[in-house]
Structure formats: structure tokens, C-alpha cells
Amino acid sequence: MRFKDSTLFSMLAIRCPRCHEGKMFPAGTLYHPAKFMVMNKTCACCSQPFEPEPGYYFGAMFVSYAINTAFFVAVWVALSVLTKEVTTAQMIAVLLIVVFGLLPITFRLSRVLWINIFVHYDLTAGKQKC
Ligand SMILES: [Zn+2]
């Protein structure tokens, strides 16, 4: 099995969960403040809808929560190891910088993780278009 056929590839490359070819988000919009949340309606390669029903990504909030919890723990461990004493204000400041700095990545990662739970890879999908 090639890496491109794995679900991990779809999640890390933020590609269509069905064909692993089409991009879920338009190119060049990751750190655009007004466009980082804009998502393609369907896959350009296999026509998989990226929002199959209204409110589909409600559950992605829980994935985002888990990702942010991992950031919190990582920041807490890093500050504890790197500095002798950390005040609460310093901890909050670093957490805010990390969480807001990584917000577009967390947003997209939580959505692609969520859709990969319900839409599975189809080896034959989208190969004729892309
Ligand atoms: Zn696709």
C-alpha cells in the first residue's frame, strides 16, 4: 500500500477522503483572515460533497477541542522544561499565541479528521478526472 492510499495522507495533505486527490480548501487561503474557513463545495476529482448535510461539521468542534488540549499540554510541558518558574499570565500569553497562531491549521485539520471518520477511501474514485 502506498502512503498516498492511507487515511493519514488524506488528513495531513487535507485532501478529499474518498479519492485523496482533490483539495478540500482553495489553494493559498490558509493564512488569509477572511478565507481560511472557506471550503470547496465538492471534490474537483470525484464530486464528493465536502459538506454532505447542514451542520455536518458540528462534531469537528470536539476534534478541535482535543487538538487544542494537546497544544495546551505541549505548551505546559515545554514551558515547565524550558523555564524555572512560569507564571499564570505567561502561560496564558503563550497559549493564546499558540492557539490563535495555529487556528487555521487546527480548523482544517479538525474538519478533515471528522470527514475521514465517515467517508472512506475508494481506490477507483476520481482517477479519471485528476
Ligand atoms: Zn475526491
PDB file of C-alpha atoms and ligand atoms in Angstrom:
ATOM      1  CA  MET A   1       0.000   0.000   0.000  1.00  0.00           C
ATOM      2  CA  ARG A   2       1.342   3.411  -0.971  1.00  0.00           C
ATOM      3  CA  PHE A   3       1.350   6.248   1.569  1.00  0.00           C
ATOM      4  CA  LYS A   4      -0.975   8.166  -0.744  1.00  0.00           C
ATOM      5  CA  ASP A   5      -3.611   5.448  -0.262  1.00  0.00           C
ATOM      6  CA  SER A   6      -3.601   5.862   3.527  1.00  0.00           C
ATOM      7  CA  THR A   7      -6.071   7.889   5.556  1.00  0.00           C
ATOM      8  CA  LEU A   8      -3.095   9.601   7.193  1.00  0.00           C
ATOM      9  CA  PHE A   9      -2.146  11.069   3.799  1.00  0.00           C
ATOM     10  CA  SER A  10      -5.657  12.454   3.313  1.00  0.00           C
ATOM     11  CA  MET A  11      -5.541  14.058   6.755  1.00  0.00           C
ATOM     12  CA  LEU A  12      -2.037  15.517   6.545  1.00  0.00           C
ATOM     13  CA  ALA A  13      -2.447  16.768   2.965  1.00  0.00           C
ATOM     14  CA  ILE A  14      -6.052  17.930   3.664  1.00  0.00           C
ATOM     15  CA  ARG A  15      -7.310  16.083   0.583  1.00  0.00           C
ATOM     16  CA  CYS A  16     -10.624  14.508  -0.312  1.00  0.00           C
ATOM     17  CA  PRO A  17     -11.221  11.457   1.928  1.00  0.00           C
ATOM     18  CA  ARG A  18     -12.746   9.484  -0.955  1.00  0.00           C
ATOM     19  CA  CYS A  19     -10.152   9.880  -3.732  1.00  0.00           C
ATOM     20  CA  HIS A  20      -7.179  11.518  -1.907  1.00  0.00           C
ATOM     21  CA  GLU A  21      -6.710  13.785  -4.955  1.00  0.00           C
ATOM     22  CA  GLY A  22      -8.973  16.856  -4.686  1.00  0.00           C
ATOM     23  CA  LYS A  23      -8.173  19.658  -2.259  1.00  0.00           C
ATOM     24  CA  MET A  24     -10.759  20.372   0.437  1.00  0.00           C
ATOM     25  CA  PHE A  25      -9.767  24.056   0.680  1.00  0.00           C
ATOM     26  CA  PRO A  26      -8.785  26.502  -2.086  1.00  0.00           C
ATOM     27  CA  ALA A  27      -5.038  26.942  -2.529  1.00  0.00           C
ATOM     28  CA  GLY A  28      -3.350  29.971  -0.974  1.00  0.00           C
ATOM     29  CA  THR A  29      -6.016  30.699   1.650  1.00  0.00           C
ATOM     30  CA  LEU A  30      -4.539  29.063   4.767  1.00  0.00           C
ATOM     31  CA  TYR A  31      -3.491  32.275   6.500  1.00  0.00           C
ATOM     32  CA  HIS A  32      -5.906  34.646   4.775  1.00  0.00           C
ATOM     33  CA  PRO A  33      -8.005  36.058   7.658  1.00  0.00           C
ATOM     34  CA  ALA A  34     -11.307  36.086   5.763  1.00  0.00           C
ATOM     35  CA  LYS A  35     -10.798  32.995   3.620  1.00  0.00           C
ATOM     36  CA  PHE A  36      -9.134  30.336   5.769  1.00  0.00           C
ATOM     37  CA  MET A  37     -12.584  28.898   6.631  1.00  0.00           C
ATOM     38  CA  VAL A  38     -13.819  28.839   3.014  1.00  0.00           C
ATOM     39  CA  MET A  39     -14.115  25.248   1.869  1.00  0.00           C
ATOM     40  CA  ASN A  40     -14.646  23.812  -1.591  1.00  0.00           C
ATOM     41  CA  LYS A  41     -18.239  22.572  -2.011  1.00  0.00           C
ATOM     42  CA  THR A  42     -17.317  19.317  -3.740  1.00  0.00           C
ATOM     43  CA  CYS A  43     -14.194  17.457  -4.752  1.00  0.00           C
ATOM     44  CA  ALA A  44     -12.946  18.538  -8.173  1.00  0.00           C
ATOM     45  CA  CYS A  45     -11.862  14.964  -8.896  1.00  0.00           C
ATOM     46  CA  CYS A  46     -14.655  12.673  -7.651  1.00  0.00           C
ATOM     47  CA  SER A  47     -17.526  15.105  -6.841  1.00  0.00           C
ATOM     48  CA  GLN A  48     -17.627  14.017  -3.184  1.00  0.00           C
ATOM     49  CA  PRO A  49     -19.566  16.732  -1.312  1.00  0.00           C
ATOM     50  CA  PHE A  50     -17.383  18.200   1.427  1.00  0.00           C
ATOM     51  CA  GLU A  51     -20.441  19.261   3.454  1.00  0.00           C
ATOM     52  CA  PRO A  52     -22.870  16.365   2.952  1.00  0.00           C
ATOM     53  CA  GLU A  53     -25.568  17.915   5.177  1.00  0.00           C
ATOM     54  CA  PRO A  54     -26.143  21.165   7.098  1.00  0.00           C
ATOM     55  CA  GLY A  55     -24.295  21.187  10.408  1.00  0.00           C
ATOM     56  CA  TYR A  56     -22.088  18.301   9.317  1.00  0.00           C
ATOM     57  CA  TYR A  57     -19.001  19.731  10.988  1.00  0.00           C
ATOM     58  CA  PHE A  58     -20.595  20.260  14.405  1.00  0.00           C
ATOM     59  CA  GLY A  59     -18.738  17.187  15.597  1.00  0.00           C
ATOM     60  CA  ALA A  60     -15.454  18.630  14.324  1.00  0.00           C
ATOM     61  CA  MET A  61     -15.628  21.007  17.294  1.00  0.00           C
ATOM     62  CA  PHE A  62     -14.843  18.065  19.548  1.00  0.00           C
ATOM     63  CA  VAL A  63     -11.876  17.122  17.371  1.00  0.00           C
ATOM     64  CA  SER A  64     -10.708  20.739  17.558  1.00  0.00           C
ATOM     65  CA  TYR A  65     -11.107  20.625  21.338  1.00  0.00           C
ATOM     66  CA  ALA A  66      -8.897  17.522  21.515  1.00  0.00           C
ATOM     67  CA  ILE A  67      -6.253  19.122  19.292  1.00  0.00           C
ATOM     68  CA  ASN A  68      -6.227  22.286  21.405  1.00  0.00           C
ATOM     69  CA  THR A  69      -5.963  20.213  24.582  1.00  0.00           C
ATOM     70  CA  ALA A  70      -2.871  18.571  23.083  1.00  0.00           C
ATOM     71  CA  PHE A  71      -1.471  22.068  22.388  1.00  0.00           C
ATOM     72  CA  PHE A  72      -2.154  23.084  25.995  1.00  0.00           C
ATOM     73  CA  VAL A  73      -0.338  20.045  27.359  1.00  0.00           C
ATOM     74  CA  ALA A  74       2.574  20.527  24.937  1.00  0.00           C
ATOM     75  CA  VAL A  75       2.934  24.206  25.883  1.00  0.00           C
ATOM     76  CA  TRP A  76       2.710  23.409  29.586  1.00  0.00           C
ATOM     77  CA  VAL A  77       5.372  20.686  29.322  1.00  0.00           C
ATOM     78  CA  ALA A  78       7.608  22.853  27.138  1.00  0.00           C
ATOM     79  CA  LEU A  79       7.411  25.836  29.481  1.00  0.00           C
ATOM     80  CA  SER A  80       7.986  23.627  32.518  1.00  0.00           C
ATOM     81  CA  VAL A  81      11.102  22.128  30.940  1.00  0.00           C
ATOM     82  CA  LEU A  82      12.493  25.325  29.426  1.00  0.00           C
ATOM     83  CA  THR A  83      11.969  27.742  32.305  1.00  0.00           C
ATOM     84  CA  LYS A  84      12.460  27.570  36.061  1.00  0.00           C
ATOM     85  CA  GLU A  85       9.241  29.300  37.015  1.00  0.00           C
ATOM     86  CA  VAL A  86       6.187  30.065  34.903  1.00  0.00           C
ATOM     87  CA  THR A  87       3.511  32.485  35.997  1.00  0.00           C
ATOM     88  CA  THR A  88      -0.112  32.014  35.050  1.00  0.00           C
ATOM     89  CA  ALA A  89      -0.009  35.171  32.922  1.00  0.00           C
ATOM     90  CA  GLN A  90       2.991  33.856  30.972  1.00  0.00           C
ATOM     91  CA  MET A  91       1.255  30.525  30.453  1.00  0.00           C
ATOM     92  CA  ILE A  92      -1.932  32.199  29.196  1.00  0.00           C
ATOM     93  CA  ALA A  93       0.029  34.521  26.888  1.00  0.00           C
ATOM     94  CA  VAL A  94       1.945  31.651  25.286  1.00  0.00           C
ATOM     95  CA  LEU A  95      -1.230  29.563  24.960  1.00  0.00           C
ATOM     96  CA  LEU A  96      -3.079  32.418  23.255  1.00  0.00           C
ATOM     97  CA  ILE A  97      -0.228  32.905  20.793  1.00  0.00           C
ATOM     98  CA  VAL A  98      -0.072  29.187  20.013  1.00  0.00           C
ATOM     99  CA  VAL A  99      -3.843  28.641  19.761  1.00  0.00           C
ATOM    100  CA  PHE A 100      -4.539  31.724  17.636  1.00  0.00           C
ATOM    101  CA  GLY A 101      -1.399  31.240  15.554  1.00  0.00           C
ATOM    102  CA  LEU A 102      -2.377  27.683  14.725  1.00  0.00           C
ATOM    103  CA  LEU A 103      -6.124  28.374  14.392  1.00  0.00           C
ATOM    104  CA  PRO A 104      -6.318  27.940  10.590  1.00  0.00           C
ATOM    105  CA  ILE A 105      -4.400  24.667  10.787  1.00  0.00           C
ATOM    106  CA  THR A 106      -6.498  23.376  13.696  1.00  0.00           C
ATOM    107  CA  PHE A 107      -9.708  24.359  11.875  1.00  0.00           C
ATOM    108  CA  ARG A 108      -8.789  22.497   8.716  1.00  0.00           C
ATOM    109  CA  LEU A 109      -7.277  19.516  10.492  1.00  0.00           C
ATOM    110  CA  SER A 110     -10.376  19.013  12.655  1.00  0.00           C
ATOM    111  CA  ARG A 111     -12.638  19.107   9.590  1.00  0.00           C
ATOM    112  CA  VAL A 112     -10.531  16.683   7.574  1.00  0.00           C
ATOM    113  CA  LEU A 113     -10.292  14.315  10.555  1.00  0.00           C
ATOM    114  CA  TRP A 114     -14.063  14.470  11.008  1.00  0.00           C
ATOM    115  CA  ILE A 115     -14.941  13.765   7.368  1.00  0.00           C
ATOM    116  CA  ASN A 116     -12.391  10.923   7.261  1.00  0.00           C
ATOM    117  CA  ILE A 117     -14.354   9.155  10.013  1.00  0.00           C
ATOM    118  CA  PHE A 118     -17.429   8.901   7.782  1.00  0.00           C
ATOM    119  CA  VAL A 119     -16.126   8.921   4.189  1.00  0.00           C
ATOM    120  CA  HIS A 120     -13.755   6.128   3.245  1.00  0.00           C
ATOM    121  CA  TYR A 121     -11.144   5.844   0.538  1.00  0.00           C
ATOM    122  CA  ASP A 122     -12.282   4.486  -2.823  1.00  0.00           C
ATOM    123  CA  LEU A 123      -9.341   3.427  -4.951  1.00  0.00           C
ATOM    124  CA  THR A 124     -11.250   3.927  -8.193  1.00  0.00           C
ATOM    125  CA  ALA A 125     -12.846   7.300  -7.369  1.00  0.00           C
ATOM    126  CA  GLY A 126     -11.645  10.386  -9.191  1.00  0.00           C
ATOM    127  CA  LYS A 127      -8.869   8.708 -11.151  1.00  0.00           C
ATOM    128  CA  GLN A 128     -10.434   9.600 -14.498  1.00  0.00           C
ATOM    129  CA  LYS A 129     -10.733  13.370 -13.740  1.00  0.00           C
ATOM    130  CA  CYS A 130      -7.484  14.158 -11.901  1.00  0.00           C
TER     131      CYS A 130
HETATM  132 ZN    ZN B   1     -12.375  13.292  -4.295  1.00  0.00          ZN
END
